Structure formats: C-alpha cells, structure tokens
Coordinates of C-alpha atoms in Angstrom, one line a residue:
Chain A
M1 CA -0.1 -0.1 0.2
I2 CA 1.4 3.6 -1.0
E3 CA -0.1 6.5 0.8
L4 CA 0.9 9.8 -0.4
R5 CA -0.2 12.8 2.3
K6 CA -0.2 16.6 1.4
V7 CA 2.5 16.0 -1.2
N8 CA 3.3 19.2 -2.7
K9 CA 6.3 19.6 -5.1
V10 CA 8.2 23.0 -6.1
Y11 CA 10.6 23.4 -8.5
E12 CA 13.9 25.4 -8.1
D13 CA 12.2 28.3 -10.4
G14 CA 9.2 28.2 -8.5
T15 CA 7.0 26.2 -10.2
H16 CA 4.2 24.7 -8.4
V17 CA 3.0 21.6 -9.9
L18 CA 1.8 19.3 -7.4
K19 CA -0.6 20.9 -4.5
D20 CA -1.4 19.4 -1.6
I21 CA -1.6 15.5 -3.0
D22 CA -3.5 12.9 -0.7
L23 CA -4.0 9.8 -2.4
L24 CA -4.2 6.1 -1.7
F25 CA -2.7 3.3 -3.8
E26 CA -4.3 0.2 -2.0
S27 CA -2.0 -3.2 -2.9
G28 CA -3.5 -5.3 -5.6
K29 CA -5.1 -3.1 -7.3
I30 CA -4.5 -1.0 -10.4
N31 CA -4.4 2.8 -9.8
V32 CA -4.8 5.3 -13.1
L33 CA -3.4 8.3 -12.6
I34 CA -4.9 10.7 -15.6
G35 CA -5.5 14.0 -17.3
P36 CA -4.5 16.9 -19.6
S37 CA -0.9 17.4 -20.3
G38 CA 0.7 19.5 -17.8
C39 CA -1.9 17.7 -14.9
G40 CA 1.3 16.4 -12.9
K41 CA 0.1 12.8 -13.8
T42 CA 3.4 11.8 -14.8
T43 CA 5.3 14.1 -12.0
T44 CA 3.2 12.2 -9.3
M45 CA 4.6 8.4 -11.1
R46 CA 8.3 9.7 -10.6
L47 CA 7.5 10.3 -7.3
L48 CA 7.5 7.1 -6.0
N49 CA 10.6 5.6 -7.5
R50 CA 12.3 8.9 -6.9
L51 CA 13.6 10.2 -10.0
T52 CA 12.1 13.3 -8.8
E53 CA 11.8 14.0 -5.3
H54 CA 8.7 15.7 -3.7
T55 CA 9.3 19.2 -2.0
G56 CA 6.4 18.8 0.9
G57 CA 4.6 15.9 2.7
E58 CA 5.4 12.7 2.9
I59 CA 4.9 9.1 0.9
F60 CA 4.6 6.1 2.3
I61 CA 5.2 2.7 1.1
D62 CA 3.8 -0.1 4.0
E63 CA 4.0 2.6 6.4
K64 CA 7.8 3.4 5.9
N65 CA 8.8 6.7 4.4
I66 CA 10.4 6.5 1.1
A67 CA 13.3 9.5 2.4
D68 CA 14.6 6.9 4.3
F69 CA 15.1 4.3 1.6
N70 CA 18.3 4.6 -0.1
P71 CA 16.4 5.8 -4.0
I72 CA 18.6 3.5 -6.1
E73 CA 17.7 0.0 -3.5
L74 CA 14.2 1.6 -4.2
R75 CA 14.2 1.4 -7.8
R76 CA 15.5 -2.1 -7.9
H77 CA 12.3 -3.1 -6.2
M78 CA 9.6 -1.2 -8.0
G79 CA 9.4 -2.4 -11.7
Y80 CA 8.6 0.6 -14.4
V81 CA 7.6 0.0 -17.6
I82 CA 7.5 3.3 -20.1
Q83 CA 7.0 3.7 -23.4
S84 CA 8.0 1.3 -26.5
I85 CA 11.6 3.8 -26.5
G86 CA 12.5 2.3 -23.0
L87 CA 14.1 -1.2 -24.1
F88 CA 18.0 -1.1 -24.2
P89 CA 18.5 -1.2 -27.9
H90 CA 22.1 -2.6 -27.6
M91 CA 20.9 -5.5 -25.2
T92 CA 19.0 -8.8 -25.8
I93 CA 15.7 -9.8 -25.0
Y94 CA 17.1 -11.9 -22.5
D95 CA 19.7 -8.9 -21.3
N96 CA 16.8 -6.4 -21.2
V97 CA 14.5 -8.2 -19.0
A98 CA 17.5 -9.7 -16.3
T99 CA 18.2 -6.4 -16.0
V100 CA 17.7 -6.0 -12.9
P101 CA 18.1 -9.4 -11.9
R102 CA 21.7 -9.1 -12.6
L103 CA 22.0 -5.5 -11.0
L104 CA 20.8 -7.3 -7.9
K105 CA 23.8 -10.0 -8.0
W106 CA 20.9 -13.2 -9.0
D107 CA 22.9 -16.2 -9.8
K108 CA 23.3 -17.2 -13.3
S109 CA 20.7 -20.3 -13.4
K110 CA 18.0 -18.5 -11.3
I111 CA 18.4 -15.4 -13.9
D112 CA 17.6 -18.2 -17.2
K113 CA 15.0 -19.5 -15.5
R114 CA 13.1 -16.2 -14.7
V115 CA 13.9 -14.9 -17.8
N116 CA 12.2 -18.2 -19.5
E117 CA 8.8 -18.0 -16.5
L118 CA 8.5 -14.0 -17.8
L119 CA 8.3 -14.4 -21.8
E120 CA 5.9 -17.5 -20.7
L121 CA 4.1 -14.8 -18.8
V122 CA 4.1 -11.9 -21.3
N123 CA 2.8 -14.8 -24.4
L124 CA 6.3 -14.6 -26.1
N125 CA 8.2 -18.2 -26.9
P126 CA 11.6 -17.7 -24.8
E127 CA 13.7 -19.9 -27.4
Q128 CA 12.7 -17.5 -30.3
Y129 CA 12.6 -14.8 -28.8
K130 CA 15.9 -14.6 -26.3
K131 CA 17.8 -13.5 -28.4
R132 CA 16.8 -11.2 -30.6
Y133 CA 17.5 -7.4 -30.2
P134 CA 14.6 -5.0 -29.4
S135 CA 14.0 -3.7 -32.7
E136 CA 13.4 -7.0 -34.3
L137 CA 10.1 -7.0 -32.5
S138 CA 7.3 -5.0 -33.7
G139 CA 5.8 -2.8 -30.9
G140 CA 3.3 -4.9 -29.2
Q141 CA 6.1 -7.3 -28.6
Q142 CA 8.9 -4.6 -27.3
Q143 CA 6.1 -3.7 -24.5
R144 CA 5.4 -7.2 -23.7
I145 CA 9.5 -7.5 -23.0
G146 CA 9.0 -4.1 -21.0
V147 CA 6.2 -5.1 -19.1
A148 CA 8.3 -8.2 -18.3
R149 CA 11.4 -6.7 -17.7
A150 CA 9.3 -4.8 -15.2
L151 CA 7.7 -7.8 -13.4
A152 CA 12.0 -9.6 -13.4
A153 CA 13.0 -9.1 -9.8
E154 CA 8.4 -9.7 -8.0
P155 CA 8.4 -6.0 -7.3
A156 CA 5.5 -5.3 -5.3
T157 CA 4.5 -2.1 -7.1
I158 CA 4.9 -1.8 -10.9
L159 CA 4.7 2.1 -12.5
M160 CA 3.7 2.0 -16.2
D161 CA 4.2 5.5 -17.9
E162 CA 1.8 5.8 -20.9
P163 CA 3.0 2.1 -21.3
F164 CA 1.1 1.6 -24.3
S165 CA 0.1 4.3 -25.5
A166 CA 2.9 4.6 -28.7
L167 CA 1.1 1.4 -29.6
D168 CA -1.3 0.4 -33.1
P169 CA -5.1 0.8 -31.5
I170 CA -5.2 -3.4 -31.9
S171 CA -2.4 -4.1 -30.0
R172 CA -2.7 -1.7 -27.3
D173 CA -6.3 -3.4 -27.0
Q174 CA -4.4 -6.7 -27.0
L175 CA -1.9 -5.6 -24.2
Q176 CA -4.8 -3.6 -22.3
N177 CA -6.9 -7.1 -22.0
E178 CA -3.3 -9.4 -21.1
L179 CA -2.8 -6.7 -18.6
V180 CA -6.1 -7.2 -16.5
R181 CA -5.4 -10.8 -17.1
L182 CA -2.0 -11.2 -16.1
Q183 CA -3.3 -8.9 -12.8
E184 CA -5.5 -11.4 -11.9
D185 CA -2.4 -13.8 -11.6
I186 CA 0.1 -11.1 -9.7
Q187 CA -1.6 -9.1 -7.6
K188 CA 0.8 -6.3 -8.5
T189 CA 0.0 -2.4 -7.1
I190 CA 0.1 -1.0 -10.2
I191 CA 0.2 3.0 -10.9
F192 CA -0.4 3.3 -14.2
V193 CA -0.1 7.1 -16.5
T194 CA -2.4 7.6 -19.2
H195 CA -3.9 10.4 -20.8
D196 CA -6.8 7.8 -22.8
M197 CA -10.1 7.6 -20.7
D198 CA -11.2 4.7 -22.7
E199 CA -8.1 3.0 -20.9
A200 CA -8.6 4.3 -17.9
L201 CA -12.0 3.1 -17.8
K202 CA -11.2 -0.5 -18.6
I203 CA -8.7 -1.2 -16.7
A204 CA -8.4 0.5 -13.7
D205 CA -10.1 0.0 -10.0
Q206 CA -9.3 3.2 -9.0
I207 CA -8.9 6.8 -11.6
I208 CA -7.4 9.5 -10.1
L209 CA -7.8 12.5 -12.4
M210 CA -6.0 15.6 -12.3
K211 CA -5.5 19.0 -13.4
D212 CA -3.5 21.8 -12.3
G213 CA -1.3 20.2 -10.0
R214 CA -4.4 18.8 -7.9
V215 CA -6.5 16.0 -8.2
V216 CA -9.7 16.9 -9.3
Q217 CA -11.3 12.7 -8.5
K218 CA -10.9 9.9 -7.5
G219 CA -13.1 6.6 -7.7
T220 CA -14.0 3.2 -9.2
P221 CA -14.8 3.5 -12.8
R222 CA -18.1 3.5 -11.9
E223 CA -18.1 5.8 -9.2
I224 CA -16.6 8.6 -11.9
L225 CA -18.3 7.7 -14.7
T226 CA -22.0 7.4 -13.0
N227 CA -20.6 10.6 -10.4
P228 CA -18.3 13.1 -12.2
A229 CA -17.3 16.0 -9.7
N230 CA -17.2 18.8 -11.5
D231 CA -18.2 20.0 -15.6
F232 CA -14.1 19.2 -16.5
V233 CA -14.3 15.7 -15.0
R234 CA -17.4 15.8 -17.0
E235 CA -15.9 17.2 -20.2
F236 CA -12.6 14.9 -19.6
I237 CA -15.0 11.9 -19.9
G238 CA -17.1 13.7 -22.4
E239 CA -21.0 13.0 -23.4
E240 CA -20.8 9.9 -25.5
R241 CA -19.1 7.6 -22.4
L242 CA -21.0 9.3 -20.0
K243 CA -24.4 8.8 -22.0
T244 CA -23.3 4.9 -22.3
A245 CA -23.1 4.9 -17.9
E246 CA -26.3 6.2 -17.2
P247 CA -26.9 4.6 -14.2
L248 CA -30.1 2.9 -13.4
P249 CA -33.4 4.2 -12.0
S250 CA -34.1 3.6 -8.0
L251 CA -36.1 1.0 -7.1
S252 CA -39.0 2.9 -6.5
N253 CA -39.9 3.6 -9.8
F254 CA -40.5 -0.3 -10.6
I255 CA -43.3 -0.6 -7.9
D256 CA -46.4 -2.2 -9.3
P257 CA -49.3 0.5 -8.4
T258 CA -51.6 -2.3 -8.6
I259 CA -51.0 -4.0 -5.3
Q260 CA -52.1 -2.8 -1.9
A261 CA -51.1 -4.1 1.1
I262 CA -52.7 -6.3 3.5
H263 CA -54.5 -4.5 6.9
L264 CA -53.4 -6.2 10.1
S265 CA -57.0 -5.3 11.2
E266 CA -58.2 -7.6 8.0
S267 CA -60.1 -10.4 9.0
K268 CA -58.8 -14.1 7.4
E269 CA -61.5 -15.1 5.4
S270 CA -61.2 -11.6 3.8
V271 CA -57.7 -12.1 2.9
I272 CA -57.7 -15.7 1.7
K273 CA -60.9 -13.9 -0.5
K274 CA -58.0 -11.7 -2.0
L275 CA -55.8 -13.8 -2.7
M276 CA -58.1 -16.2 -4.6
E277 CA -58.9 -13.4 -6.4
Q278 CA -56.0 -11.8 -7.3
Q279 CA -54.0 -15.6 -7.9
C280 CA -51.7 -14.8 -5.8
F281 CA -49.7 -17.1 -2.9
T282 CA -48.3 -14.3 -1.2
Y283 CA -49.3 -11.0 -0.6
P284 CA -47.3 -7.9 2.0
L285 CA -49.2 -7.3 5.3
V286 CA -48.5 -4.0 7.1
D287 CA -49.9 -2.1 10.4
E288 CA -52.2 0.7 10.7
T289 CA -49.1 2.7 10.7
N290 CA -48.3 1.2 7.4
Q291 CA -45.4 -0.8 8.8
F292 CA -44.1 -3.6 7.0
L293 CA -44.6 -6.3 8.9
G294 CA -44.0 -9.9 6.6
Q295 CA -45.4 -11.5 3.3
L296 CA -47.9 -13.6 3.6
S297 CA -48.3 -17.2 2.9
L298 CA -51.3 -18.5 1.6
Q299 CA -50.0 -21.6 2.2
K300 CA -49.7 -20.7 5.9
I301 CA -53.0 -19.3 5.7
M302 CA -54.6 -22.3 4.7
N303 CA -53.0 -24.7 6.6
E304 CA -52.8 -23.0 10.0
S305 CA -55.7 -22.7 12.7
S306 CA -54.5 -19.1 13.9
V307 CA -57.1 -16.0 13.4
H308 CA -53.6 -13.8 13.8
L309 CA -52.9 -12.5 10.3
E310 CA -49.2 -11.6 11.9
D311 CA -48.8 -15.6 12.2
F312 CA -49.3 -16.9 8.4
V313 CA -46.0 -14.2 7.8
D314 CA -43.5 -15.8 5.7
P315 CA -40.2 -15.6 7.9
S316 CA -37.9 -16.8 4.6
V317 CA -39.2 -13.3 2.7
Q318 CA -37.0 -10.1 3.5
A319 CA -38.0 -6.4 2.3
L320 CA -35.7 -4.4 -0.4
T321 CA -35.2 -0.6 0.7
T322 CA -35.4 1.3 -1.9
D323 CA -31.8 3.1 -2.2
Q324 CA -30.7 -0.7 -3.0
D325 CA -29.0 -0.8 -5.9
I326 CA -30.6 -2.2 -9.3
E327 CA -27.7 -4.8 -10.1
D328 CA -27.6 -6.0 -6.0
V329 CA -31.4 -6.6 -6.3
L330 CA -31.4 -8.4 -9.9
E331 CA -28.4 -10.4 -7.9
Y332 CA -30.7 -11.5 -5.1
L333 CA -34.0 -12.3 -7.8
E334 CA -31.7 -14.4 -9.3
K335 CA -30.1 -16.3 -6.4
H336 CA -33.5 -16.5 -4.6
K337 CA -35.2 -17.3 -7.4
H338 CA -37.8 -14.8 -6.3
H339 CA -40.7 -13.7 -8.5
S340 CA -41.8 -10.6 -6.8
L341 CA -40.2 -8.8 -3.6
P342 CA -42.2 -5.9 -1.8
V343 CA -39.9 -2.6 -1.3
V344 CA -40.1 -0.8 2.2
D345 CA -38.3 3.1 3.1
N346 CA -35.7 3.6 5.7
E347 CA -38.5 3.7 8.0
N348 CA -39.6 0.0 7.4
M349 CA -42.8 1.9 5.7
F350 CA -44.4 -0.7 3.1
V351 CA -43.6 0.9 -0.6
G352 CA -44.6 -1.2 -2.9
M353 CA -44.1 -4.4 -4.3
I354 CA -41.4 -4.4 -7.1
D355 CA -43.0 -4.4 -10.7
M356 CA -40.9 -7.1 -12.5
K357 CA -42.1 -6.9 -15.6
E358 CA -41.1 -2.9 -16.2
L359 CA -37.9 -3.2 -14.0
F360 CA -36.9 -6.0 -17.0
R361 CA -38.4 -3.6 -19.4
S362 CA -36.2 -0.7 -17.7
V363 CA -32.7 -2.9 -17.7
R364 CA -33.2 -4.0 -21.3
S365 CA -34.0 -0.2 -22.4
V366 CA -30.3 1.0 -20.4
Y367 CA -28.2 -2.2 -21.6
G368 CA -29.4 -1.9 -24.9
K369 CA -28.0 1.6 -25.1
R370 CA -24.9 0.6 -23.9
G371 CA -24.4 -2.6 -26.2
G372 CA -25.3 0.0 -28.9
N373 CA -22.0 2.1 -28.7
Chain B
M1 CA 54.9 0.9 -67.2
E2 CA 58.5 1.0 -67.0
L3 CA 58.2 2.9 -64.2
L4 CA 56.0 0.2 -63.0
T5 CA 58.3 -2.4 -63.0
E6 CA 60.8 -0.6 -61.7
L7 CA 59.1 0.1 -58.9
M8 CA 58.4 -3.3 -58.4
Q9 CA 61.7 -4.7 -58.5
Y10 CA 62.7 -1.7 -56.0
I11 CA 60.4 -3.2 -53.2
M12 CA 60.9 -6.7 -54.1
N13 CA 64.4 -5.6 -53.3
N14 CA 63.9 -3.9 -50.0
Q15 CA 61.3 -5.9 -49.1
S16 CA 62.2 -6.0 -45.6
E17 CA 63.0 -3.1 -44.9
L18 CA 59.7 -1.3 -46.4
L19 CA 58.1 -4.0 -44.2
A20 CA 59.9 -2.6 -41.0
L21 CA 59.2 1.3 -42.0
T22 CA 55.8 0.1 -42.4
V23 CA 55.0 -1.7 -39.4
E24 CA 56.9 1.0 -37.4
H25 CA 54.6 3.7 -38.9
I26 CA 51.3 1.7 -37.6
L27 CA 52.6 1.2 -34.1
L28 CA 53.3 4.9 -34.6
V29 CA 49.9 5.7 -35.1
I30 CA 48.3 2.9 -33.1
Y31 CA 50.1 4.7 -29.9
G32 CA 49.3 7.8 -30.9
V33 CA 45.6 7.1 -31.0
V34 CA 45.5 4.8 -28.4
L35 CA 46.7 7.2 -25.8
A36 CA 44.0 10.2 -27.1
F37 CA 41.4 7.3 -26.5
I38 CA 42.7 6.6 -23.0
V39 CA 43.0 10.1 -22.4
G40 CA 40.0 11.8 -24.3
V41 CA 37.3 9.2 -23.6
P42 CA 37.5 10.0 -19.7
L43 CA 37.8 13.4 -21.0
A44 CA 34.8 13.6 -22.4
I45 CA 32.6 11.7 -19.9
L46 CA 33.7 14.6 -17.7
A47 CA 32.3 17.2 -20.0
V48 CA 29.2 15.4 -20.1
K49 CA 29.0 14.9 -16.7
I50 CA 30.6 18.8 -15.7
P51 CA 28.9 20.3 -18.4
R52 CA 30.8 24.3 -17.0
L53 CA 34.0 21.6 -18.1
A54 CA 33.0 20.7 -21.6
P55 CA 33.8 24.2 -23.3
V56 CA 37.0 23.9 -21.6
I57 CA 37.5 20.4 -22.6
L58 CA 36.7 21.2 -26.0
S59 CA 37.8 24.4 -27.1
V60 CA 41.4 23.2 -25.8
A61 CA 41.5 20.0 -27.6
N62 CA 40.3 22.3 -30.8
I63 CA 43.2 24.4 -30.5
L64 CA 45.7 21.2 -30.6
Q65 CA 44.2 20.1 -34.0
N66 CA 44.2 23.7 -35.1
V67 CA 48.4 23.5 -34.7
P68 CA 50.5 22.7 -38.3
S69 CA 51.4 19.8 -37.9
L70 CA 55.0 20.0 -38.9
A71 CA 55.1 23.6 -36.2
M72 CA 53.3 20.8 -33.9
L73 CA 56.7 18.1 -34.2
A74 CA 58.5 20.9 -34.1
I75 CA 57.9 22.2 -30.4
L76 CA 57.2 19.1 -29.4
M77 CA 60.9 17.6 -29.9
L78 CA 62.3 21.4 -28.3
Y79 CA 61.4 19.4 -25.0
F80 CA 60.6 15.7 -26.0
G81 CA 64.3 15.7 -28.3
L82 CA 64.6 13.9 -31.2
G83 CA 62.8 10.5 -32.4
N84 CA 59.9 8.7 -32.2
T85 CA 58.4 10.1 -28.5
A86 CA 57.9 13.3 -29.7
V87 CA 56.1 11.9 -32.6
I88 CA 53.5 9.7 -30.6
I89 CA 53.0 12.9 -28.5
G90 CA 52.0 14.6 -31.8
L91 CA 49.9 12.1 -32.9
F92 CA 48.4 11.5 -29.7
F93 CA 47.4 15.7 -29.7
Y94 CA 45.9 15.2 -32.8
S95 CA 44.2 12.3 -32.3
L96 CA 42.7 13.9 -28.9
L97 CA 39.8 16.2 -30.6
P98 CA 37.9 13.8 -33.0
I99 CA 37.9 11.1 -30.2
I100 CA 36.9 14.0 -27.5
R101 CA 34.2 15.7 -29.5
N102 CA 32.8 12.3 -30.9
T103 CA 32.4 11.0 -28.0
Y104 CA 31.0 13.7 -26.1
V105 CA 28.6 14.2 -29.1
G106 CA 27.5 10.5 -28.8
L107 CA 27.0 10.5 -24.9
Q108 CA 24.6 13.0 -25.3
E109 CA 22.7 11.7 -27.6
V110 CA 21.7 8.6 -25.8
S111 CA 17.9 9.5 -25.6
G112 CA 16.0 10.7 -22.3
S113 CA 13.8 8.0 -21.6
L114 CA 16.4 5.4 -22.0
L115 CA 18.7 7.5 -19.6
D116 CA 15.0 7.2 -17.7
A117 CA 14.8 3.6 -17.8
G118 CA 18.3 3.0 -16.8
K119 CA 17.8 5.2 -13.6
G120 CA 14.3 3.4 -13.7
V121 CA 15.5 0.0 -12.7
G122 CA 17.3 1.1 -10.4
M123 CA 21.6 1.9 -11.6
N124 CA 23.4 3.9 -10.2
S125 CA 25.8 6.6 -12.1
F126 CA 28.6 4.8 -12.7
Q127 CA 26.1 1.7 -13.7
L128 CA 24.2 4.0 -16.3
L129 CA 27.8 4.8 -17.9
T130 CA 29.0 1.2 -18.8
K131 CA 25.7 0.0 -19.2
V132 CA 23.7 2.1 -21.0
Q133 CA 25.4 5.4 -21.7
I134 CA 28.5 4.2 -23.5
P135 CA 27.6 1.2 -25.5
L136 CA 24.6 3.5 -27.2
S137 CA 27.7 6.0 -27.9
L138 CA 30.3 3.1 -28.8
P139 CA 29.4 3.9 -32.9
F140 CA 30.0 7.5 -32.4
I141 CA 33.9 7.0 -30.4
V142 CA 33.9 4.4 -33.3
A143 CA 33.8 7.5 -36.1
G144 CA 36.2 9.6 -33.4
L145 CA 39.2 7.0 -33.7
R146 CA 38.2 6.1 -37.8
V147 CA 39.0 9.8 -37.8
A148 CA 41.9 10.2 -35.3
A149 CA 43.5 6.9 -37.2
V150 CA 43.5 8.8 -40.7
I151 CA 44.7 12.0 -39.8
A152 CA 47.4 10.2 -37.9
V153 CA 49.0 8.0 -40.2
G154 CA 48.8 11.6 -42.7
V155 CA 50.9 13.1 -39.6
A156 CA 52.8 10.3 -38.7
S157 CA 54.3 10.8 -42.6
I158 CA 56.4 14.2 -41.8
A159 CA 57.9 12.2 -38.5
P160 CA 61.2 11.8 -40.3
Y161 CA 61.6 15.7 -40.0
I162 CA 61.9 15.0 -35.9
G163 CA 63.9 12.0 -36.3
G164 CA 60.4 10.0 -35.9
G165 CA 60.5 6.8 -38.2
G166 CA 58.4 5.2 -40.3
L167 CA 57.1 5.2 -44.1
G168 CA 58.2 9.1 -43.7
K169 CA 61.6 8.0 -43.7
E170 CA 61.4 6.6 -47.4
I171 CA 59.6 9.6 -48.5
V172 CA 62.2 12.0 -47.2
S173 CA 65.0 10.0 -48.0
G174 CA 64.0 9.9 -51.7
I175 CA 62.9 13.6 -52.2
A176 CA 67.1 14.0 -51.3
Q177 CA 68.0 12.1 -53.3
R178 CA 65.7 12.7 -56.4
S179 CA 64.2 9.5 -56.6
D180 CA 60.8 9.3 -58.0
I181 CA 60.9 5.1 -57.2
K182 CA 61.7 5.6 -53.5
I183 CA 58.9 8.5 -52.8
L184 CA 56.6 6.2 -54.6
A185 CA 57.4 3.1 -52.6
G186 CA 57.2 5.0 -49.3
A187 CA 53.7 7.4 -50.3
I188 CA 51.8 4.5 -52.0
P189 CA 52.0 2.2 -48.8
A190 CA 51.5 5.4 -46.6
A191 CA 48.8 6.3 -48.6
L192 CA 47.4 2.9 -48.7
L193 CA 47.6 2.5 -45.3
A194 CA 44.9 5.8 -44.5
I195 CA 42.7 3.7 -47.1
L196 CA 42.7 0.9 -45.0
A197 CA 42.9 2.3 -41.8
D198 CA 39.5 4.4 -42.7
Y199 CA 38.0 1.2 -44.1
L200 CA 38.4 -1.2 -41.5
L201 CA 37.5 1.5 -38.5
G202 CA 34.7 2.1 -41.1
F203 CA 33.5 -1.6 -40.9
V204 CA 33.7 -1.6 -37.2
E205 CA 31.6 1.8 -37.0
K206 CA 28.6 0.4 -39.6
Y207 CA 28.6 -2.7 -37.1
T208 CA 28.4 -1.1 -33.6
K209 CA 25.9 0.8 -35.3
K210 CA 23.7 -1.8 -36.3
R211 CA 23.5 -3.1 -33.0
T212 CA 22.1 0.2 -31.1
A213 CA 20.2 1.4 -33.7

C-alpha cells in the first residue's frame, strides 16, 4: 500500500506542479493517474521511485517513509515501464529482461529460469525471442518485454508511464486485456499513467483524475462515470461515455401500483378471498401505521388454524429498501428465485411490490443503449 | 610501365626494410591514437557530467588540432628531443579532438527516456554509464577513432623531420635523393594505410551502429 499525504512539488524556479496531493494506492489494485498534459500525473508517479523528489508532505510505502530508502534500492524493488523506446536497443531481449536481476546479483541459473518464466507469462516463446534485439520485434512485442522486465525481480509495485500510448489500436487493446488478465495472477500494486480515458475505464480499479497539479476526483470507474465531480471531469470523460454510463433508475420507479398491502385488522376470510381473486400465493402485510410486517403466505393461511394474520408471515422473505442498487437487487432475485419482492423505505414503511415486468423492460433498454456504442 | 616494373623491382629488393618501416608507421599511429583514446574518453565523460567543463575541454582539444602539424612536431621536438617519443605525443594531441568531440556528442545523443529507464530500474550513475551510455555511444566513439587514425597516418609521414621513423623516412630520403621510385615506395603504402584504416574502422562503425539502433 502506498500513501501520499499532503504531497507538494515545487521546482527550483518556483513552479508549483503538485499541490497537496492526498492519495492511497491499495495493494493489488490498478490505480490509473489521468489528466491533460501538464496536470502532474507523470510527476506524481515519478515521486514514487524518486526519479523526482517531492518538496513537501510525506510518501509512505507500507507505512515506511520513502525518504528513508536508498533511491537506487527503492527502484530495484519497483517495476518501471515506459513507452516502447524504454528497452535498451543494444541488449538482447534476454539481457533486457535480466537487467534488474543482474543488478541484484542473482546467480545465472536463477536468472535463466526467471527470464524463461517471464517471457512465457507475457506470451512470447523464450527460445524464439531470447536472443533477438528489440528492433527486431513489433511495438506490441517490445512492450510485452517492457512489462516482463518490470516484473523480473518480483516487485510489489509497478509504475507504468503511458506504456501503451505509442502502440497501434489493436495491439493496445490486446495489451490492455493482457494486463488485466495478468493482474489477476500477479496481484501487484500498479500505478498507471495515461491520457486515454477509454484505457483508464477499462483497466482501472481506481481512477485519479488530475488537473493543474491537483486531484480533481478519485474513485472507481463507475463512480467517476455516474457521478462526475464537476464540469471539467464531465468534459474530460466526454458526453458520449457519460451517456452510456447512465445509472439504472432507482427501485422506487418499479413499484407495481395494483398491489395494495393487507391491513393487520382484516379478517382471515377476507384475506383468503383477496388472494384467490388476485391469484397470488403471497401478499404484503402492514400494521395501522403502514409498518411492514412481512409477506403473508397462502400456504400458511390454509394450513394453520390461528386467526392472527401475523402468524401467517413467511420469515424467509426479506424486504428490499428503496435505496438499494438495482444491480444488487437483480443478483438477489436471481439467487433466491423470487418472482416479486416487497419494498420498504428506510423507516420500514411499506412502499409496494416490485413490478418485475417494468424492471426488466427498463434494464433491457439501458443495456441496449450501452451495447449500441 | 617501365616505372611500375622498376618500382616492383625496388620493393622486392627492399622488402624487409619497407615492411619494417610500415610496421613502425602503424605502431606510431596505434600508440598515438590509443593514448588519445585512453585520455580522451574520460575527458569526454567529464565534459558530459560537468557541463561547465565542456567548453574548456573542447576548446583546448580544438586549439591543439589547429596547430600546423610540422609546427607542432617541431615544438615537441624542443621538449622531447629527436625521435619517436615526440612523434607519438604529436599524434596523441592530434587524435584528441576527434575522439573527445565524438564521444561527447555520442554520450549526449543517448535518449533521455533510455536514461530514465536505466535510472528507473535502479542503475547507479556508474552502471548507467557503463551499461547504457557508453555502449550506445560506441558508433560515435568508433567514428572518432576512425577520423583520428586517418589523420594520424598522415601526420606520422612527416615524423622523419624530427628524427622519427615510419614510411615518411622512405619519402624524405626519396626527396633528398630525387628518387621517384623511393618516393613512391614510401608514399603508396602510406596512402594505402590511411585508406585501410578508414575502411576497417568504417566497418566496425557500421557494425556498432546496427547493434545500437
């Protein structure tokens, strides 16, 4: 875990490029720093391996202040990937990947083994590529080598500075997918700089949007898309992407108005009659203040001799609340094979039953729109 | 035609002596250039690492280069006496500029992002120099050696004026004896040496270029 507390960077000529940056990069997550050029995203990343030194605030890696590390040692334990020109052109693929293990003075057999392992990890046949030079590889292959080199000494953290920006769209797409897939295995703390919003949305666990040396907004891609902090964020994301990310409407829009709750004071006979008429097996029960008491079960009414309506409540049915996320609701419905569920508000007041038809129609229209883009 | 057969005849008859002069000529050049390489490359590195020193180092080398060769050798003779020592020191001075200037340019040409990559993976400044900067400036350094070697072969030809050896001896004595044959027997191998040095080092330069592209 990496933490930045009130970090500032002022250059000698007085330019204040980073202003009070507070950030948290959680372990095992892909954190994407994004923003227009000159926003300080690359500088922020370079502070972490001390290629640039901060002038105010503190940076901690696993609770240890990075000012206490030897910068050379720090860098050897942190992967670093830059644009494709970052491979050493005078070294073979083997030598490039082996750079850090050699600096760490691993023995030869261990390095051999590790290089083979890494080339396979990035989908390049070791025997075929080991002895080649970077210029003999395509841009996409070169960048795979760049990633392999960064992973060589098993660093916990990997810094990636616009690693895919020089690639053609197809290779870029492929490498993004591979990075996400790879991350599932390796679980590194990745700090990734880009100016490409699509890339950020695709790979990020956390997006940090910066402007003029400040963090404008941070959050998951979904949070940023559904809740942009201001016009700048809105503009940076682009109207097109925002449209495709419209949140699903809230649960209160899917209440079936035809179903009224049964009042506690009603008689057993009238309830049975009502259920028969409506062809329902279950019905919501409320007290005189409209507090939700539970779902009446027709089966229980028929089988039990009690005259109190409370005794016929099916305890397995939980009510949903109006502020629940629709996606959670869908998951719940799927898991419990319910066809309809009661909805209550935060004070447990009965709101109504979910109208399943309406819900599915709405979901279909939203996803249809997303698929169309 | 007659001249050519005469020349061949002369060369055959004086084979061992001419060969010895050629070897001496080559050695003079090698000593001078290698010495300049040993001194010049560190000076170039110093110029890159301490930018304030760069103009000083480069202009001193430049001034040395601009002194006329005969004048330079004559002055050196005053201090080091007659003989090959003064010649080698002269060749050393002449080779400094091409080597320093090319190495300096080569080191500066290494792209900033590669330096970043080197630092980023945790190289210290010495490792950065030996593993990245110098290997990548090799084509430039070899080009410097190539220029230096060609110049040195030429300057070494006037070594006999200050008591040095090499193929110049044959040329100078040819001039003194007004012998066309002797002049050609010295001048042709000297010219061939210059061409050969240019060709061989050009080949090395091309090879290193391919490896650093």
